[in-house]
Amino acid sequence: QGQLMESGGGSVQAGGSVRLSCARSGGSYNFDCLGWFRQAPGKEREGVAVLDDGNNPIYADSVKGRFTVSADNNRRNLYLQMDNLKPEDSAVYTCALDPWCHVRSVDRIYESKFVGQGTQVTVSS
């Protein structure tokens, strides 16, 4: 079992920064992948970043160089630092827990077994 709770969303102007957090509770797995995906109104879900079981980050091309995914030492908290935000980054951001890295791919991280409720990020121009 795994439960995820995001926090840190809000409104920011273009060029600004937001840091999202995701608190994880419930059981642990021998290894897992953690990640973030987003969905804007009228658009499909889009994988944003994955932290694999070796703590190696994987990013979608659209956020490379601007977003940084990280976790604390015991991987109970996941973070997404978003810098140089653009209006097209506006979306609901959701964290995901992928036990045994069944999904692993950043493109499909939203298919993970456990996902949070999401937090809204709005970037104004």
PDB file of C-alpha atoms in Angstrom:
ATOM      1  CA  GLN A   1       0.000   0.000   0.000  1.00  0.00           C
ATOM      2  CA  GLY A   2       1.066   3.542  -0.593  1.00  0.00           C
ATOM      3  CA  GLN A   3      -0.491   6.904  -0.022  1.00  0.00           C
ATOM      4  CA  LEU A   4       0.759  10.134  -1.482  1.00  0.00           C
ATOM      5  CA  MET A   5      -0.045  13.717  -0.570  1.00  0.00           C
ATOM      6  CA  GLU A   6       1.197  16.677  -2.587  1.00  0.00           C
ATOM      7  CA  SER A   7       1.694  20.217  -1.367  1.00  0.00           C
ATOM      8  CA  GLY A   8       3.285  23.430  -2.552  1.00  0.00           C
ATOM      9  CA  GLY A   9       1.216  24.350  -5.567  1.00  0.00           C
ATOM     10  CA  GLY A  10       0.094  27.889  -6.242  1.00  0.00           C
ATOM     11  CA  SER A  11       0.235  30.801  -8.625  1.00  0.00           C
ATOM     12  CA  VAL A  12       3.400  32.373  -9.947  1.00  0.00           C
ATOM     13  CA  GLN A  13       4.442  34.674 -12.731  1.00  0.00           C
ATOM     14  CA  ALA A  14       6.375  33.459 -15.739  1.00  0.00           C
ATOM     15  CA  GLY A  15      10.025  33.081 -14.929  1.00  0.00           C
ATOM     16  CA  GLY A  16       9.298  32.317 -11.301  1.00  0.00           C
ATOM     17  CA  SER A  17       9.836  29.187  -9.256  1.00  0.00           C
ATOM     18  CA  VAL A  18       7.702  26.731  -7.327  1.00  0.00           C
ATOM     19  CA  ARG A  19       8.722  23.767  -5.209  1.00  0.00           C
ATOM     20  CA  LEU A  20       6.317  20.870  -4.887  1.00  0.00           C
ATOM     21  CA  SER A  21       6.481  18.256  -2.171  1.00  0.00           C
ATOM     22  CA  CYS A  22       4.973  14.804  -1.979  1.00  0.00           C
ATOM     23  CA  ALA A  23       4.737  12.992   1.336  1.00  0.00           C
ATOM     24  CA  ARG A  24       4.602   9.240   1.129  1.00  0.00           C
ATOM     25  CA  SER A  25       3.034   6.970   3.714  1.00  0.00           C
ATOM     26  CA  GLY A  26       2.211   3.307   3.874  1.00  0.00           C
ATOM     27  CA  GLY A  27       4.291   0.283   3.006  1.00  0.00           C
ATOM     28  CA  SER A  28       7.742   0.066   1.511  1.00  0.00           C
ATOM     29  CA  TYR A  29       9.027  -1.997  -1.367  1.00  0.00           C
ATOM     30  CA  ASN A  30      12.382  -3.562  -2.046  1.00  0.00           C
ATOM     31  CA  PHE A  31      12.764  -0.945  -4.710  1.00  0.00           C
ATOM     32  CA  ASP A  32      10.525   1.539  -6.438  1.00  0.00           C
ATOM     33  CA  CYS A  33      10.432   4.501  -8.756  1.00  0.00           C
ATOM     34  CA  LEU A  34       8.928   7.858  -7.886  1.00  0.00           C
ATOM     35  CA  GLY A  35       7.792  10.539 -10.233  1.00  0.00           C
ATOM     36  CA  TRP A  36       5.611  13.435 -11.234  1.00  0.00           C
ATOM     37  CA  PHE A  37       3.139  13.924 -14.024  1.00  0.00           C
ATOM     38  CA  ARG A  38       0.840  16.793 -14.918  1.00  0.00           C
ATOM     39  CA  GLN A  39      -2.395  17.452 -16.710  1.00  0.00           C
ATOM     40  CA  ALA A  40      -3.658  20.742 -18.058  1.00  0.00           C
ATOM     41  CA  PRO A  41      -7.330  21.341 -18.930  1.00  0.00           C
ATOM     42  CA  GLY A  42      -8.202  19.754 -22.231  1.00  0.00           C
ATOM     43  CA  LYS A  43      -4.832  18.033 -22.527  1.00  0.00           C
ATOM     44  CA  GLU A  44      -3.605  14.523 -21.916  1.00  0.00           C
ATOM     45  CA  ARG A  45      -1.532  13.556 -18.920  1.00  0.00           C
ATOM     46  CA  GLU A  46       2.149  14.219 -19.401  1.00  0.00           C
ATOM     47  CA  GLY A  47       4.973  12.597 -17.517  1.00  0.00           C
ATOM     48  CA  VAL A  48       7.336  15.214 -16.102  1.00  0.00           C
ATOM     49  CA  ALA A  49      10.078  13.499 -14.116  1.00  0.00           C
ATOM     50  CA  VAL A  50      11.054  10.175 -12.607  1.00  0.00           C
ATOM     51  CA  LEU A  51      13.523   9.290  -9.871  1.00  0.00           C
ATOM     52  CA  ASP A  52      14.480   5.691 -10.442  1.00  0.00           C
ATOM     53  CA  ASP A  53      15.489   3.096  -7.858  1.00  0.00           C
ATOM     54  CA  GLY A  54      19.069   4.313  -8.070  1.00  0.00           C
ATOM     55  CA  ASN A  55      17.997   7.925  -7.479  1.00  0.00           C
ATOM     56  CA  ASN A  56      18.815   8.776 -11.071  1.00  0.00           C
ATOM     57  CA  PRO A  57      16.536  11.498 -12.460  1.00  0.00           C
ATOM     58  CA  ILE A  58      14.810  11.205 -15.817  1.00  0.00           C
ATOM     59  CA  TYR A  59      13.076  14.215 -17.322  1.00  0.00           C
ATOM     60  CA  ALA A  60      10.638  14.936 -20.094  1.00  0.00           C
ATOM     61  CA  ASP A  61      12.221  17.029 -22.809  1.00  0.00           C
ATOM     62  CA  SER A  62       9.791  19.855 -22.116  1.00  0.00           C
ATOM     63  CA  VAL A  63      11.197  20.443 -18.612  1.00  0.00           C
ATOM     64  CA  LYS A  64      14.870  19.529 -18.935  1.00  0.00           C
ATOM     65  CA  GLY A  65      17.120  22.180 -17.523  1.00  0.00           C
ATOM     66  CA  ARG A  66      14.265  23.838 -15.643  1.00  0.00           C
ATOM     67  CA  PHE A  67      12.877  21.196 -13.286  1.00  0.00           C
ATOM     68  CA  THR A  68      14.725  19.139 -10.694  1.00  0.00           C
ATOM     69  CA  VAL A  69      13.328  16.017  -9.035  1.00  0.00           C
ATOM     70  CA  SER A  70      14.756  14.803  -5.747  1.00  0.00           C
ATOM     71  CA  ALA A  71      13.908  12.832  -2.623  1.00  0.00           C
ATOM     72  CA  ASP A  72      15.070  12.680   0.948  1.00  0.00           C
ATOM     73  CA  ASN A  73      17.397   9.914   2.097  1.00  0.00           C
ATOM     74  CA  ASN A  74      14.680   7.389   2.913  1.00  0.00           C
ATOM     75  CA  ARG A  75      12.583   8.344  -0.113  1.00  0.00           C
ATOM     76  CA  ARG A  76       9.570   9.156   2.052  1.00  0.00           C
ATOM     77  CA  ASN A  77       9.369  12.654   0.596  1.00  0.00           C
ATOM     78  CA  LEU A  78       9.630  13.528  -3.073  1.00  0.00           C
ATOM     79  CA  TYR A  79      10.239  17.025  -4.393  1.00  0.00           C
ATOM     80  CA  LEU A  80       9.947  18.834  -7.686  1.00  0.00           C
ATOM     81  CA  GLN A  81      11.785  22.142  -7.958  1.00  0.00           C
ATOM     82  CA  MET A  82      10.413  24.061 -10.904  1.00  0.00           C
ATOM     83  CA  ASP A  83      12.377  27.071 -12.133  1.00  0.00           C
ATOM     84  CA  ASN A  84      11.942  29.444 -15.052  1.00  0.00           C
ATOM     85  CA  LEU A  85       8.285  28.521 -15.242  1.00  0.00           C
ATOM     86  CA  LYS A  86       6.282  29.180 -18.378  1.00  0.00           C
ATOM     87  CA  PRO A  87       2.531  29.629 -18.819  1.00  0.00           C
ATOM     88  CA  GLU A  88       2.421  26.258 -20.591  1.00  0.00           C
ATOM     89  CA  ASP A  89       3.606  24.640 -17.355  1.00  0.00           C
ATOM     90  CA  SER A  90       0.241  25.437 -15.771  1.00  0.00           C
ATOM     91  CA  ALA A  91      -1.394  22.174 -14.783  1.00  0.00           C
ATOM     92  CA  VAL A  92      -2.370  19.904 -11.944  1.00  0.00           C
ATOM     93  CA  TYR A  93       0.805  18.182 -10.800  1.00  0.00           C
ATOM     94  CA  THR A  94       0.534  14.729  -9.303  1.00  0.00           C
ATOM     95  CA  CYS A  95       3.141  12.505  -7.729  1.00  0.00           C
ATOM     96  CA  ALA A  96       3.333   8.792  -8.375  1.00  0.00           C
ATOM     97  CA  LEU A  97       4.761   5.722  -6.684  1.00  0.00           C
ATOM     98  CA  ASP A  98       5.737   2.897  -9.005  1.00  0.00           C
ATOM     99  CA  PRO A  99       6.458  -0.244  -6.930  1.00  0.00           C
ATOM    100  CA  TRP A 100       9.302  -2.342  -8.333  1.00  0.00           C
ATOM    101  CA  CYS A 101       9.530   0.189 -11.161  1.00  0.00           C
ATOM    102  CA  HIS A 102       7.022  -1.692 -13.265  1.00  0.00           C
ATOM    103  CA  VAL A 103       6.399   1.455 -15.317  1.00  0.00           C
ATOM    104  CA  ARG A 104       9.805   3.173 -14.950  1.00  0.00           C
ATOM    105  CA  SER A 105       9.258   5.286 -18.077  1.00  0.00           C
ATOM    106  CA  VAL A 106       8.774   9.030 -17.548  1.00  0.00           C
ATOM    107  CA  ASP A 107       6.343   9.036 -20.456  1.00  0.00           C
ATOM    108  CA  ARG A 108       3.959   6.678 -18.664  1.00  0.00           C
ATOM    109  CA  ILE A 109       4.647   7.429 -14.998  1.00  0.00           C
ATOM    110  CA  TYR A 110       0.958   8.261 -14.587  1.00  0.00           C
ATOM    111  CA  GLU A 111       0.271   4.537 -14.969  1.00  0.00           C
ATOM    112  CA  SER A 112       1.939   3.901 -11.606  1.00  0.00           C
ATOM    113  CA  LYS A 113       0.011   1.857  -9.083  1.00  0.00           C
ATOM    114  CA  PHE A 114      -0.253   4.720  -6.586  1.00  0.00           C
ATOM    115  CA  VAL A 115      -0.870   8.366  -7.398  1.00  0.00           C
ATOM    116  CA  GLY A 116      -1.742  11.380  -5.286  1.00  0.00           C
ATOM    117  CA  GLN A 117      -4.614  13.818  -5.526  1.00  0.00           C
ATOM    118  CA  GLY A 118      -2.629  16.495  -7.315  1.00  0.00           C
ATOM    119  CA  THR A 119      -1.843  20.143  -6.702  1.00  0.00           C
ATOM    120  CA  GLN A 120      -2.535  23.059  -9.020  1.00  0.00           C
ATOM    121  CA  VAL A 121       0.257  25.189 -10.431  1.00  0.00           C
ATOM    122  CA  THR A 122      -0.742  28.272 -12.384  1.00  0.00           C
ATOM    123  CA  VAL A 123       1.814  30.351 -14.267  1.00  0.00           C
ATOM    124  CA  SER A 124       0.714  33.736 -15.536  1.00  0.00           C
ATOM    125  CA  SER A 125       2.395  35.640 -18.328  1.00  0.00           C
TER     126      SER A 125
END
